[in-house]
Amino acid sequence: MGELALGQNVRIAFMPWHGYNFEDSILISDRLVSEDKFTSIHIQELTCIARDTKLGAEEISADIPNVGDSALSKLDEFGIFYIGAEVKAGDILVGKVTPKGETQLSPEEKLLRAIFGEKASDVKDSSLRAPFWR
């Protein structure tokens, strides 16, 4: 008496597989899984700010250089992930590009820019990505 009990009691079975003493398992009811009895929701607030830098203004966009189409598939035309999109750790939540100056270009990038006139090399990917949960 006088104790606060939070939670649910669960009946489980702990048994060896085919009589062996290794590869043991815990069996639970399929109903626990289908009714989401032990599902939890974690909410974390993340902020992405587009700032004005010395090299120019950062831009929130879905047009991010050197990023594959699979990484951009969850972004809408404004560069923000769709409502209801299933994201995993490392996925882009908000696409953002930052201008980079000539001093930040590697020799290879300078050569490619001189040959192909790539405008994509003027910006770098600074997108907000989903963190790795612990």
PDB file of C-alpha atoms in Angstrom:
ATOM      1  CA  MET A   1       0.000   0.000   0.000  1.00  0.00           C
ATOM      2  CA  GLY A   2       1.034   3.561  -0.540  1.00  0.00           C
ATOM      3  CA  GLU A   3       2.978   2.746  -3.726  1.00  0.00           C
ATOM      4  CA  LEU A   4       2.371   4.200  -7.137  1.00  0.00           C
ATOM      5  CA  ALA A   5       2.410   1.499  -9.794  1.00  0.00           C
ATOM      6  CA  LEU A   6       2.651   2.661 -13.386  1.00  0.00           C
ATOM      7  CA  GLY A   7       2.806   0.281 -16.302  1.00  0.00           C
ATOM      8  CA  GLN A   8       1.273  -2.936 -17.503  1.00  0.00           C
ATOM      9  CA  ASN A   9       1.792  -6.547 -16.575  1.00  0.00           C
ATOM     10  CA  VAL A  10       2.715  -8.811 -19.450  1.00  0.00           C
ATOM     11  CA  ARG A  11       2.717 -12.571 -19.622  1.00  0.00           C
ATOM     12  CA  ILE A  12       5.711 -13.826 -21.567  1.00  0.00           C
ATOM     13  CA  ALA A  13       7.315 -17.199 -22.245  1.00  0.00           C
ATOM     14  CA  PHE A  14      11.038 -17.778 -22.086  1.00  0.00           C
ATOM     15  CA  MET A  15      11.944 -21.013 -23.746  1.00  0.00           C
ATOM     16  CA  PRO A  16      14.826 -22.695 -25.546  1.00  0.00           C
ATOM     17  CA  TRP A  17      14.412 -23.412 -29.225  1.00  0.00           C
ATOM     18  CA  HIS A  18      13.862 -27.125 -29.970  1.00  0.00           C
ATOM     19  CA  GLY A  19      15.277 -28.188 -26.603  1.00  0.00           C
ATOM     20  CA  TYR A  20      18.706 -26.660 -27.100  1.00  0.00           C
ATOM     21  CA  ASN A  21      20.191 -24.439 -24.415  1.00  0.00           C
ATOM     22  CA  PHE A  22      21.266 -21.685 -26.787  1.00  0.00           C
ATOM     23  CA  GLU A  23      19.435 -19.289 -29.067  1.00  0.00           C
ATOM     24  CA  ASP A  24      16.854 -18.706 -26.356  1.00  0.00           C
ATOM     25  CA  SER A  25      13.959 -16.397 -27.078  1.00  0.00           C
ATOM     26  CA  ILE A  26      11.179 -14.482 -25.393  1.00  0.00           C
ATOM     27  CA  LEU A  27       7.738 -15.004 -26.859  1.00  0.00           C
ATOM     28  CA  ILE A  28       5.050 -12.352 -26.572  1.00  0.00           C
ATOM     29  CA  SER A  29       1.522 -12.168 -27.826  1.00  0.00           C
ATOM     30  CA  ASP A  30       0.844 -10.844 -31.320  1.00  0.00           C
ATOM     31  CA  ARG A  31      -1.899  -8.723 -29.747  1.00  0.00           C
ATOM     32  CA  LEU A  32       0.720  -6.672 -27.864  1.00  0.00           C
ATOM     33  CA  VAL A  33       2.336  -5.774 -31.154  1.00  0.00           C
ATOM     34  CA  SER A  34      -0.866  -5.059 -33.079  1.00  0.00           C
ATOM     35  CA  GLU A  35      -2.351  -2.847 -30.330  1.00  0.00           C
ATOM     36  CA  ASP A  36       0.926  -0.944 -29.822  1.00  0.00           C
ATOM     37  CA  LYS A  37       0.899  -1.643 -26.094  1.00  0.00           C
ATOM     38  CA  PHE A  38       4.583  -0.849 -25.668  1.00  0.00           C
ATOM     39  CA  THR A  39       5.007   1.762 -28.362  1.00  0.00           C
ATOM     40  CA  SER A  40       6.274   5.157 -27.331  1.00  0.00           C
ATOM     41  CA  ILE A  41       6.461   8.438 -29.188  1.00  0.00           C
ATOM     42  CA  HIS A  42       9.500  10.650 -28.825  1.00  0.00           C
ATOM     43  CA  ILE A  43       9.326  14.272 -29.895  1.00  0.00           C
ATOM     44  CA  GLN A  44      12.398  16.425 -30.335  1.00  0.00           C
ATOM     45  CA  GLU A  45      12.355  20.003 -31.569  1.00  0.00           C
ATOM     46  CA  LEU A  46      14.966  20.870 -34.176  1.00  0.00           C
ATOM     47  CA  THR A  47      15.601  24.346 -35.583  1.00  0.00           C
ATOM     48  CA  CYS A  48      17.042  25.325 -38.945  1.00  0.00           C
ATOM     49  CA  ILE A  49      17.873  28.988 -39.562  1.00  0.00           C
ATOM     50  CA  ALA A  50      18.903  30.488 -42.904  1.00  0.00           C
ATOM     51  CA  ARG A  51      21.408  33.223 -42.051  1.00  0.00           C
ATOM     52  CA  ASP A  52      23.180  35.924 -43.984  1.00  0.00           C
ATOM     53  CA  THR A  53      26.881  35.122 -44.152  1.00  0.00           C
ATOM     54  CA  LYS A  54      29.831  37.135 -45.422  1.00  0.00           C
ATOM     55  CA  LEU A  55      29.722  35.132 -48.633  1.00  0.00           C
ATOM     56  CA  GLY A  56      25.968  35.543 -49.179  1.00  0.00           C
ATOM     57  CA  ALA A  57      22.626  34.409 -47.804  1.00  0.00           C
ATOM     58  CA  GLU A  58      21.934  30.765 -47.002  1.00  0.00           C
ATOM     59  CA  GLU A  59      19.003  29.340 -48.934  1.00  0.00           C
ATOM     60  CA  ILE A  60      16.441  26.690 -47.989  1.00  0.00           C
ATOM     61  CA  SER A  61      15.950  24.663 -51.134  1.00  0.00           C
ATOM     62  CA  ALA A  62      15.339  21.180 -52.497  1.00  0.00           C
ATOM     63  CA  ASP A  63      18.110  21.775 -55.062  1.00  0.00           C
ATOM     64  CA  ILE A  64      21.162  20.527 -53.180  1.00  0.00           C
ATOM     65  CA  PRO A  65      24.361  19.761 -55.110  1.00  0.00           C
ATOM     66  CA  ASN A  66      26.096  16.379 -54.852  1.00  0.00           C
ATOM     67  CA  VAL A  67      23.147  14.731 -53.072  1.00  0.00           C
ATOM     68  CA  GLY A  68      21.414  11.714 -54.593  1.00  0.00           C
ATOM     69  CA  ASP A  69      17.782  11.601 -55.668  1.00  0.00           C
ATOM     70  CA  SER A  70      16.956   9.059 -52.959  1.00  0.00           C
ATOM     71  CA  ALA A  71      18.028  11.551 -50.274  1.00  0.00           C
ATOM     72  CA  LEU A  72      15.922  14.300 -51.878  1.00  0.00           C
ATOM     73  CA  SER A  73      12.816  12.156 -52.445  1.00  0.00           C
ATOM     74  CA  LYS A  74      11.289  13.052 -49.059  1.00  0.00           C
ATOM     75  CA  LEU A  75      11.567  16.817 -49.658  1.00  0.00           C
ATOM     76  CA  ASP A  76       8.842  18.998 -51.158  1.00  0.00           C
ATOM     77  CA  GLU A  77       9.480  21.809 -53.647  1.00  0.00           C
ATOM     78  CA  PHE A  78      10.425  24.161 -50.790  1.00  0.00           C
ATOM     79  CA  GLY A  79      13.106  21.829 -49.407  1.00  0.00           C
ATOM     80  CA  ILE A  80      11.191  20.676 -46.312  1.00  0.00           C
ATOM     81  CA  PHE A  81      10.295  17.022 -45.740  1.00  0.00           C
ATOM     82  CA  TYR A  82       6.717  15.936 -46.453  1.00  0.00           C
ATOM     83  CA  ILE A  83       4.222  15.584 -43.616  1.00  0.00           C
ATOM     84  CA  GLY A  84       3.982  11.892 -42.839  1.00  0.00           C
ATOM     85  CA  ALA A  85       7.318  11.022 -44.449  1.00  0.00           C
ATOM     86  CA  GLU A  86       9.131   8.216 -42.665  1.00  0.00           C
ATOM     87  CA  VAL A  87      12.597   9.523 -41.881  1.00  0.00           C
ATOM     88  CA  LYS A  88      15.560   7.647 -40.515  1.00  0.00           C
ATOM     89  CA  ALA A  89      18.760   8.822 -38.887  1.00  0.00           C
ATOM     90  CA  GLY A  90      20.827  10.864 -41.321  1.00  0.00           C
ATOM     91  CA  ASP A  91      17.918  11.721 -43.644  1.00  0.00           C
ATOM     92  CA  ILE A  92      17.552  15.343 -44.757  1.00  0.00           C
ATOM     93  CA  LEU A  93      14.783  17.181 -42.903  1.00  0.00           C
ATOM     94  CA  VAL A  94      15.386  20.658 -44.335  1.00  0.00           C
ATOM     95  CA  GLY A  95      17.523  21.211 -47.414  1.00  0.00           C
ATOM     96  CA  LYS A  96      19.839  24.181 -47.022  1.00  0.00           C
ATOM     97  CA  VAL A  97      22.754  25.415 -49.095  1.00  0.00           C
ATOM     98  CA  THR A  98      25.428  27.853 -47.984  1.00  0.00           C
ATOM     99  CA  PRO A  99      27.547  29.915 -50.384  1.00  0.00           C
ATOM    100  CA  LYS A 100      31.225  29.136 -50.244  1.00  0.00           C
ATOM    101  CA  GLY A 101      34.030  31.409 -51.269  1.00  0.00           C
ATOM    102  CA  GLU A 102      36.818  30.821 -53.730  1.00  0.00           C
ATOM    103  CA  THR A 103      39.228  30.105 -50.881  1.00  0.00           C
ATOM    104  CA  GLN A 104      37.208  27.043 -49.844  1.00  0.00           C
ATOM    105  CA  LEU A 105      37.375  25.399 -53.269  1.00  0.00           C
ATOM    106  CA  SER A 106      39.766  22.490 -53.639  1.00  0.00           C
ATOM    107  CA  PRO A 107      42.013  22.407 -56.717  1.00  0.00           C
ATOM    108  CA  GLU A 108      39.837  19.676 -58.247  1.00  0.00           C
ATOM    109  CA  GLU A 109      36.708  21.773 -57.738  1.00  0.00           C
ATOM    110  CA  LYS A 110      38.378  24.806 -59.301  1.00  0.00           C
ATOM    111  CA  LEU A 111      39.348  22.722 -62.335  1.00  0.00           C
ATOM    112  CA  LEU A 112      35.827  21.294 -62.735  1.00  0.00           C
ATOM    113  CA  ARG A 113      34.341  24.754 -62.397  1.00  0.00           C
ATOM    114  CA  ALA A 114      36.723  26.135 -65.019  1.00  0.00           C
ATOM    115  CA  ILE A 115      35.970  23.304 -67.459  1.00  0.00           C
ATOM    116  CA  PHE A 116      32.231  22.822 -66.986  1.00  0.00           C
ATOM    117  CA  GLY A 117      31.240  26.150 -65.464  1.00  0.00           C
ATOM    118  CA  GLU A 118      29.432  24.348 -62.661  1.00  0.00           C
ATOM    119  CA  LYS A 119      27.343  26.677 -60.606  1.00  0.00           C
ATOM    120  CA  ALA A 120      26.740  23.901 -58.061  1.00  0.00           C
ATOM    121  CA  SER A 121      30.272  24.324 -56.799  1.00  0.00           C
ATOM    122  CA  ASP A 122      29.378  27.819 -55.540  1.00  0.00           C
ATOM    123  CA  VAL A 123      27.386  26.345 -52.641  1.00  0.00           C
ATOM    124  CA  LYS A 124      27.855  23.572 -50.102  1.00  0.00           C
ATOM    125  CA  ASP A 125      25.312  21.316 -48.428  1.00  0.00           C
ATOM    126  CA  SER A 126      24.443  22.492 -44.909  1.00  0.00           C
ATOM    127  CA  SER A 127      21.104  20.683 -44.602  1.00  0.00           C
ATOM    128  CA  LEU A 128      19.435  19.835 -41.318  1.00  0.00           C
ATOM    129  CA  ARG A 129      19.513  16.059 -40.953  1.00  0.00           C
ATOM    130  CA  ALA A 130      17.695  13.699 -38.617  1.00  0.00           C
ATOM    131  CA  PRO A 131      19.932  12.974 -35.625  1.00  0.00           C
ATOM    132  CA  PHE A 132      21.103   9.504 -34.665  1.00  0.00           C
ATOM    133  CA  TRP A 133      18.907   8.482 -31.734  1.00  0.00           C
ATOM    134  CA  ARG A 134      20.345   6.730 -28.714  1.00  0.00           C
TER     135      ARG A 134
END
